[in-house]
Each structure stands twice: as C-alpha cells, then as structure tokens.
C-alpha cells in the first residue's frame, strides 16, 4: 500500500488545517536562522505546523496497521531549507535542502514474527543512505530478490558500503550520516 502525502511543500500555510496552527512567530527560536522579520518567522511557523500535521496523519496511518504484520517506510522526496543556509526558504541545493527524514516503523506483530529483520533495521540506524538507492534496501527486506540488486547499496545488508561517496547537486557531499 502506498500513501502519497503532500507534506511540507510550498505554500506551507496551505499544508495543514487551521486547527493544527499550533506554532506562531513568537514560538520560533531564530538564533540559528537567517530570518529578517516576523513575516519570515511566520513562514517558519507555517512550516513547523505543516510538520505537526504530517505527524498527525502518520499517526493515523500507523493506527490502521496496529495488530497487523506490517512494516512502514516513511521518507520525503526532498527537504526544505528554511532560512538555514541563507535568507530564503524552499527546496534548495544545500545540505539542509537534501537531507531528508527516513523512518522505518514496524508493528508489534512484525517484531514478533520477524526479529531478524528488526535487528537488521536497528543495525542500519546511523548508516548514510541516498534515497535513489532505496530500492536496493526495500525489496530484499520484504523478500523480493532481483538480479539487479546491489548489496553494497542495501542499507540492511552487512555488505552495505558506508564509505561510498554520496554526491548531491553534482559536486557536494553530505558530511554527516543521517539517522534512519
């Protein structure tokens, strides 16, 4: 089953119901941001509210699978640079603009039935991954093996290459591995 969420794309203020407007500009700690004024802080607050709403939606999806033998993968197609590398926001070619959340959620039933797979997931916690290579990880984890699969790109394989260069924007390399 695939759920495609709109998530936190522009315009952030349109990505959550007004009842999820929990954060305001006064809640925004801007000491590490390059915001110019309260209008910029409102953009940040709207972005955070969109994440707050996405968290709610994910919680509802997780509830659908309680008690079932289920593994759920969540990732974004790209990140947002929100006044972090400069005085603008949006999808930018910066470390902030390309380092995305990636989460693996397993039900209690899955944990009981597949402790070996749970262990592989736990061992992958701090390995660096590019979402381009995700297919090499997902298929084997769910028992699908193809001649094209590369174990060096399988996040859950002991042969995963943690030292392989991960290039983005044609010339930059992510410096820090992201948690899975």
Coordinates of C-alpha atoms in Angstrom, one line a residue:
X1 CA 0.0 0.0 0.0
X2 CA 1.4 3.5 -0.8
X3 CA 0.3 6.7 0.7
X4 CA 1.5 9.8 -1.1
X5 CA 1.3 12.9 1.2
X6 CA 1.7 16.5 0.1
X7 CA 3.6 17.1 3.3
X8 CA 5.5 20.3 3.7
X9 CA 5.7 21.8 0.2
X10 CA 5.1 25.4 -0.6
X11 CA 2.9 27.2 0.4
X12 CA 3.3 25.8 3.9
X13 CA 0.3 27.6 5.2
X14 CA -1.8 25.5 2.9
X15 CA -0.4 22.2 4.1
X16 CA -2.4 21.9 7.3
X17 CA -5.9 22.6 8.6
X18 CA -6.1 25.8 10.6
X19 CA -7.0 23.7 13.7
X20 CA -3.3 22.5 13.5
X21 CA -1.9 26.0 13.7
X22 CA -0.1 25.3 16.9
X23 CA 3.0 27.5 16.4
X24 CA 3.2 31.2 15.8
X25 CA 6.2 33.5 15.1
X26 CA 6.7 34.1 18.8
X27 CA 7.4 30.3 19.2
X28 CA 10.2 30.4 16.7
X29 CA 13.8 30.4 18.1
X30 CA 15.6 32.1 15.3
X31 CA 19.1 32.4 16.7
X32 CA 20.4 29.9 14.1
X33 CA 18.1 31.1 11.2
X34 CA 18.6 33.9 8.7
X35 CA 15.2 35.4 9.1
X36 CA 14.7 39.1 8.6
X37 CA 11.4 39.8 10.2
X38 CA 8.1 38.4 11.6
X39 CA 6.9 37.6 8.1
X40 CA 9.9 35.2 7.8
X41 CA 9.2 33.8 11.2
X42 CA 5.5 33.2 10.1
X43 CA 6.8 31.1 7.2
X44 CA 8.9 29.1 9.6
X45 CA 5.9 28.7 11.9
X46 CA 3.7 27.5 9.0
X47 CA 6.4 25.0 8.0
X48 CA 6.6 23.6 11.6
X49 CA 2.8 23.5 11.6
X50 CA 2.8 21.5 8.4
X51 CA 5.2 19.0 10.0
X52 CA 2.9 18.9 13.1
X53 CA 0.0 18.0 10.9
X54 CA 2.1 15.4 8.9
X55 CA 2.9 13.8 12.3
X56 CA -0.8 13.5 13.0
X57 CA -1.5 12.0 9.6
X58 CA 1.3 9.5 10.1
X59 CA -0.1 8.6 13.5
X60 CA -3.4 7.8 11.9
X61 CA -1.8 5.7 9.2
X62 CA 0.1 3.7 11.9
X63 CA -3.2 3.1 13.7
X64 CA -4.6 1.5 10.5
X65 CA -2.0 -1.2 10.8
X66 CA -2.0 -1.9 14.6
X67 CA -2.1 -5.7 15.2
X68 CA -1.1 -6.5 11.6
X69 CA 2.2 -7.9 10.3
X70 CA 3.4 -4.6 8.9
X71 CA 6.5 -2.6 8.1
X72 CA 6.0 1.0 7.1
X73 CA 8.6 3.2 5.4
X74 CA 8.3 7.0 5.5
X75 CA 10.5 9.4 3.6
X76 CA 10.3 12.7 1.9
X77 CA 11.1 13.3 -1.8
X78 CA 13.3 16.3 -0.8
X79 CA 13.9 18.5 2.2
X80 CA 13.3 22.2 2.7
X81 CA 16.0 24.8 3.5
X82 CA 14.1 27.1 5.8
X83 CA 16.3 30.2 6.3
X84 CA 19.1 27.9 7.3
X85 CA 21.8 28.4 4.6
X86 CA 20.5 31.9 3.5
X87 CA 17.7 34.4 3.9
X88 CA 15.3 32.4 1.7
X89 CA 13.3 29.2 2.0
X90 CA 12.2 26.3 -0.1
X91 CA 13.8 23.4 -1.9
X92 CA 17.4 24.4 -2.4
X93 CA 20.6 22.6 -3.3
X94 CA 22.2 22.7 0.2
X95 CA 22.7 20.2 2.9
X96 CA 19.5 21.4 4.5
X97 CA 17.7 21.1 1.2
X98 CA 18.6 17.5 0.5
X99 CA 18.9 15.7 3.9
X100 CA 15.5 14.1 4.3
X101 CA 13.7 12.2 7.0
X102 CA 13.6 8.5 6.6
X103 CA 11.8 6.3 9.1
X104 CA 11.0 2.7 9.4
X105 CA 8.0 1.8 11.6
X106 CA 7.2 -1.8 12.5
X107 CA 4.2 -3.1 14.3
X108 CA 4.4 -5.3 17.4
X109 CA 3.2 -8.2 15.3
X110 CA 6.0 -7.6 12.8
X111 CA 8.5 -7.5 15.7
X112 CA 7.3 -10.9 17.0
X113 CA 7.3 -12.6 13.6
X114 CA 10.5 -11.1 12.1
X115 CA 13.0 -10.4 14.8
X116 CA 15.8 -11.0 12.3
X117 CA 14.6 -8.1 10.1
X118 CA 14.0 -5.9 13.1
X119 CA 17.7 -6.5 14.1
X120 CA 18.8 -5.5 10.5
X121 CA 16.8 -2.3 10.8
X122 CA 18.2 -1.5 14.2
X123 CA 21.8 -2.0 12.8
X124 CA 21.1 0.4 10.0
X125 CA 20.3 3.3 12.4
X126 CA 23.2 5.6 11.6
X127 CA 24.2 4.4 8.1
X128 CA 24.2 7.1 5.4
X129 CA 21.7 6.5 2.6
X130 CA 20.7 8.2 -0.6
X131 CA 17.0 7.7 -1.4
X132 CA 18.0 7.0 -5.1
X133 CA 19.3 3.6 -3.8
X134 CA 16.3 2.8 -1.6
X135 CA 15.1 0.1 -4.0
X136 CA 18.2 -2.0 -3.1
X137 CA 17.1 -2.0 0.5
X138 CA 13.3 -2.3 0.3
X139 CA 12.9 -5.3 -2.0
X140 CA 15.3 -7.7 -0.1
X141 CA 13.8 -6.7 3.3
X142 CA 10.4 -7.8 2.1
X143 CA 11.7 -11.0 0.5
X144 CA 12.0 -9.9 -3.2
X145 CA 15.3 -10.6 -4.8
X146 CA 16.3 -9.5 -8.3
X147 CA 19.4 -9.9 -10.4
X148 CA 19.9 -6.1 -10.4
X149 CA 20.0 -5.7 -6.6
X150 CA 23.4 -4.4 -5.3
X151 CA 24.1 -5.5 -1.7
X152 CA 26.6 -2.6 -1.3
X153 CA 23.5 -0.3 -1.6
X154 CA 21.2 -2.3 0.6
X155 CA 21.0 -0.4 3.9
X156 CA 20.0 -3.5 5.7
X157 CA 22.8 -5.7 4.4
X158 CA 26.1 -6.4 6.2
X159 CA 27.7 -5.6 2.8
X160 CA 26.3 -2.1 2.7
X161 CA 29.1 0.4 1.7
X162 CA 29.1 3.1 4.4
X163 CA 32.2 4.7 2.8
X164 CA 30.8 5.1 -0.7
X165 CA 30.7 8.8 -1.7
X166 CA 27.2 10.3 -1.8
X167 CA 27.1 13.2 -4.1
X168 CA 24.3 15.7 -4.4
X169 CA 23.9 18.7 -6.6
X170 CA 26.7 17.4 -8.8
X171 CA 29.6 18.5 -6.6
X172 CA 28.8 18.4 -2.9
X173 CA 28.9 15.5 -0.5
X174 CA 26.8 15.2 2.7
X175 CA 29.3 15.4 5.6
X176 CA 27.2 13.7 8.4
X177 CA 25.3 10.5 8.2
X178 CA 21.6 10.8 9.0
X179 CA 19.8 8.6 11.4
X180 CA 17.4 6.1 9.8

